[in-house]
Amino acid sequence: MKNLIESLNWRYATKKYDPAKKLTGEQLATLLEAVRLAPTSFGLQPFRVIIVDAPDLRTKLRAAGYGQSPITDASHFLVFAAKTDLGIKTVDEFIGLTAAVRNQPNDTFNEYHKMILGSIANNSPEQNTAWAARQAYIALGTLLTAAAMNEIDATPMEGFDRKGFDDVLGLEKLNLTTAVAVAVGFRAADDEYAKLKKVRFPKEKFFIEMK
Ligand SMILES: Cc1cc2nc3c(=O)[nH]c(=O)nc-3n(C[C@H](O)[C@H](O)[C@H](O)COP(=O)(O)O)c2cc1C
């Protein structure tokens, strides 16, 4: 088993997948659980993750994704979709869940409820959806790390027509909109990108120390 830094050096945004190599059920479950356990602001998890299995949907998504082959060729393709209807119902549901899981009356969380709702009410629906999408990106990062640690290849993707993705998946009626997507699977033996050196700014430039 590689250590974390070795795993992060091993991973790369895979451009060409081996379509014959599929994740096991256990591997997929590990990645999905990593996504579910990712932290979110207030713990609200204001997004959903769509596991797109249907080949015809993946073909249509590829067309809306500038023809990028990982969309159809990777073992699995996931779309992270931000909620577009954040409001009192979302907060009620979350507080109800918290109370049930922690075995406490809903009233215990009245102040927390007020705080979350106040924060949402202060923003426009567009700002709330953008905020929801930011939470999805944190979960995407958690997935990418989990994948690398398990030697599963992944490609984070925002190179697609958002409206196209929303239309193919019928997200509007689910009060969702695409935030970001990820292909997961196993690299093709001839993916040239696997050989490229990582390009990252040096530490001295990247980190700003304030003493
Ligand atoms: C949010 C996000 C969106 C990205 N979108 C795409 C994409 O649509 N297609 C693609 O081939 N790579 C995409 N990438 C991969 C980046 O180009 C890649 O991560 C970056 O060049 C660093 O290289 P590495 O991941 O191989 O280390 C995306 C990466 C991130 C984090």
Short mmCIF file of C-alpha atoms in Angstrom, two decimals, residues 77-201:
data_model
loop_
_atom_site.label_atom_id
_atom_site.label_comp_id
_atom_site.label_asym_id
_atom_site.label_seq_id
_atom_site.Cartn_x
_atom_site.Cartn_y
_atom_site.Cartn_z
CA PHE A 77 -19.30 8.03 -14.41
CA LEU A 78 -20.63 10.19 -11.59
CA VAL A 79 -22.28 13.59 -11.80
CA PHE A 80 -22.29 15.85 -8.75
CA ALA A 81 -25.41 18.02 -8.89
CA ALA A 82 -26.07 21.07 -6.70
CA LYS A 83 -29.51 21.59 -5.18
CA THR A 84 -31.34 24.55 -6.65
CA ASP A 85 -34.15 24.71 -4.08
CA LEU A 86 -32.37 25.39 -0.80
CA GLY A 87 -34.87 26.70 1.72
CA ILE A 88 -36.82 25.86 4.84
CA LYS A 89 -37.71 22.34 3.64
CA THR A 90 -34.02 21.45 3.24
CA VAL A 91 -33.20 22.76 6.69
CA ASP A 92 -36.21 21.02 8.32
CA GLU A 93 -35.16 17.71 6.76
CA PHE A 94 -31.56 18.09 7.91
CA ILE A 95 -32.47 19.07 11.46
CA GLY A 96 -34.96 16.18 11.60
CA LEU A 97 -32.18 13.79 10.55
CA THR A 98 -29.72 15.23 13.06
CA ALA A 99 -32.26 14.92 15.89
CA ALA A 100 -33.09 11.33 14.93
CA VAL A 101 -29.45 10.22 14.56
CA ARG A 102 -28.43 11.85 17.85
CA ASN A 103 -31.62 10.74 19.57
CA GLN A 104 -32.59 14.22 20.74
CA PRO A 105 -35.77 16.26 20.31
CA ASN A 106 -35.91 18.55 17.24
CA ASP A 107 -36.16 21.58 19.56
CA THR A 108 -32.60 21.00 20.78
CA PHE A 109 -31.50 22.27 17.39
CA ASN A 110 -33.72 25.38 17.14
CA GLU A 111 -30.78 27.79 17.23
CA TYR A 112 -28.86 25.76 14.65
CA HIS A 113 -31.96 25.66 12.44
CA LYS A 114 -32.26 29.45 12.69
CA MET A 115 -28.59 29.95 11.90
CA ILE A 116 -28.65 27.76 8.77
CA LEU A 117 -31.90 29.22 7.51
CA GLY A 118 -30.62 32.76 8.18
CA SER A 119 -27.53 32.06 6.11
CA ILE A 120 -29.58 30.68 3.21
CA ALA A 121 -32.16 33.48 3.39
CA ASN A 122 -29.38 36.08 3.13
CA ASN A 123 -28.39 34.83 -0.31
CA SER A 124 -30.06 34.80 -3.70
CA PRO A 125 -31.07 31.38 -5.11
CA GLU A 126 -28.12 31.67 -7.54
CA GLN A 127 -25.70 32.31 -4.67
CA ASN A 128 -27.10 29.35 -2.76
CA THR A 129 -26.71 27.06 -5.77
CA ALA A 130 -23.12 28.25 -6.25
CA TRP A 131 -22.50 27.57 -2.55
CA ALA A 132 -24.01 24.09 -2.92
CA ALA A 133 -21.72 23.42 -5.88
CA ARG A 134 -18.69 24.41 -3.80
CA GLN A 135 -19.64 21.75 -1.25
CA ALA A 136 -19.81 19.20 -4.08
CA TYR A 137 -16.24 20.06 -5.09
CA ILE A 138 -14.99 19.21 -1.60
CA ALA A 139 -16.64 15.80 -1.92
CA LEU A 140 -15.08 15.41 -5.36
CA GLY A 141 -11.65 16.07 -3.81
CA THR A 142 -12.33 13.45 -1.16
CA LEU A 143 -13.25 10.95 -3.89
CA LEU A 144 -10.09 11.72 -5.87
CA THR A 145 -7.92 11.05 -2.82
CA ALA A 146 -9.82 7.88 -1.92
CA ALA A 147 -9.49 6.65 -5.51
CA ALA A 148 -5.75 7.30 -5.56
CA MET A 149 -5.26 5.47 -2.26
CA ASN A 150 -7.07 2.47 -3.72
CA GLU A 151 -5.18 2.62 -7.05
CA ILE A 152 -8.33 3.49 -8.94
CA ASP A 153 -7.97 6.01 -11.74
CA ALA A 154 -10.17 9.07 -11.91
CA THR A 155 -10.78 12.13 -14.07
CA PRO A 156 -12.40 15.20 -12.51
CA MET A 157 -14.38 16.98 -15.20
CA GLU A 158 -15.95 20.36 -15.69
CA GLY A 159 -15.38 20.44 -19.43
CA PHE A 160 -19.00 20.02 -20.50
CA ASP A 161 -22.06 22.02 -21.39
CA ARG A 162 -23.90 22.33 -18.08
CA LYS A 163 -27.31 22.80 -19.62
CA GLY A 164 -26.65 19.83 -21.89
CA PHE A 165 -25.86 17.62 -18.89
CA ASP A 166 -28.90 18.92 -17.00
CA ASP A 167 -31.14 18.18 -19.97
CA VAL A 168 -29.79 14.65 -20.61
CA LEU A 169 -30.25 13.73 -16.95
CA GLY A 170 -33.55 15.58 -16.48
CA LEU A 171 -32.11 17.43 -13.49
CA GLU A 172 -34.34 20.51 -13.56
CA LYS A 173 -37.39 18.60 -12.40
CA LEU A 174 -35.32 17.13 -9.56
CA ASN A 175 -34.35 20.67 -8.45
CA LEU A 176 -30.72 19.92 -9.26
CA THR A 177 -28.10 21.34 -11.61
CA THR A 178 -24.76 19.84 -12.64
CA ALA A 179 -21.78 21.12 -10.63
CA VAL A 180 -18.94 18.81 -11.63
CA ALA A 181 -18.42 15.24 -12.77
CA VAL A 182 -15.89 12.45 -12.41
CA ALA A 183 -15.00 9.34 -14.38
CA VAL A 184 -13.52 6.43 -12.43
CA GLY A 185 -11.96 3.21 -13.69
CA PHE A 186 -8.59 1.98 -14.86
CA ARG A 187 -6.16 3.63 -17.26
CA ALA A 188 -5.53 2.21 -20.73
CA ALA A 189 -2.02 0.81 -21.08
CA ASP A 190 -1.31 3.35 -23.85
CA ASP A 191 -2.54 6.51 -22.11
CA GLU A 192 0.40 8.81 -22.80
CA TYR A 193 -0.70 11.17 -20.03
CA ALA A 194 0.35 8.58 -17.43
CA LYS A 195 3.98 9.25 -18.31
CA LEU A 196 3.90 13.02 -17.99
CA LYS A 197 5.66 14.69 -15.09
CA LYS A 198 3.42 16.54 -12.67
CA VAL A 199 3.36 20.29 -13.13
CA ARG A 200 3.02 22.07 -9.79
CA PHE A 201 4.36 25.41 -8.60
#
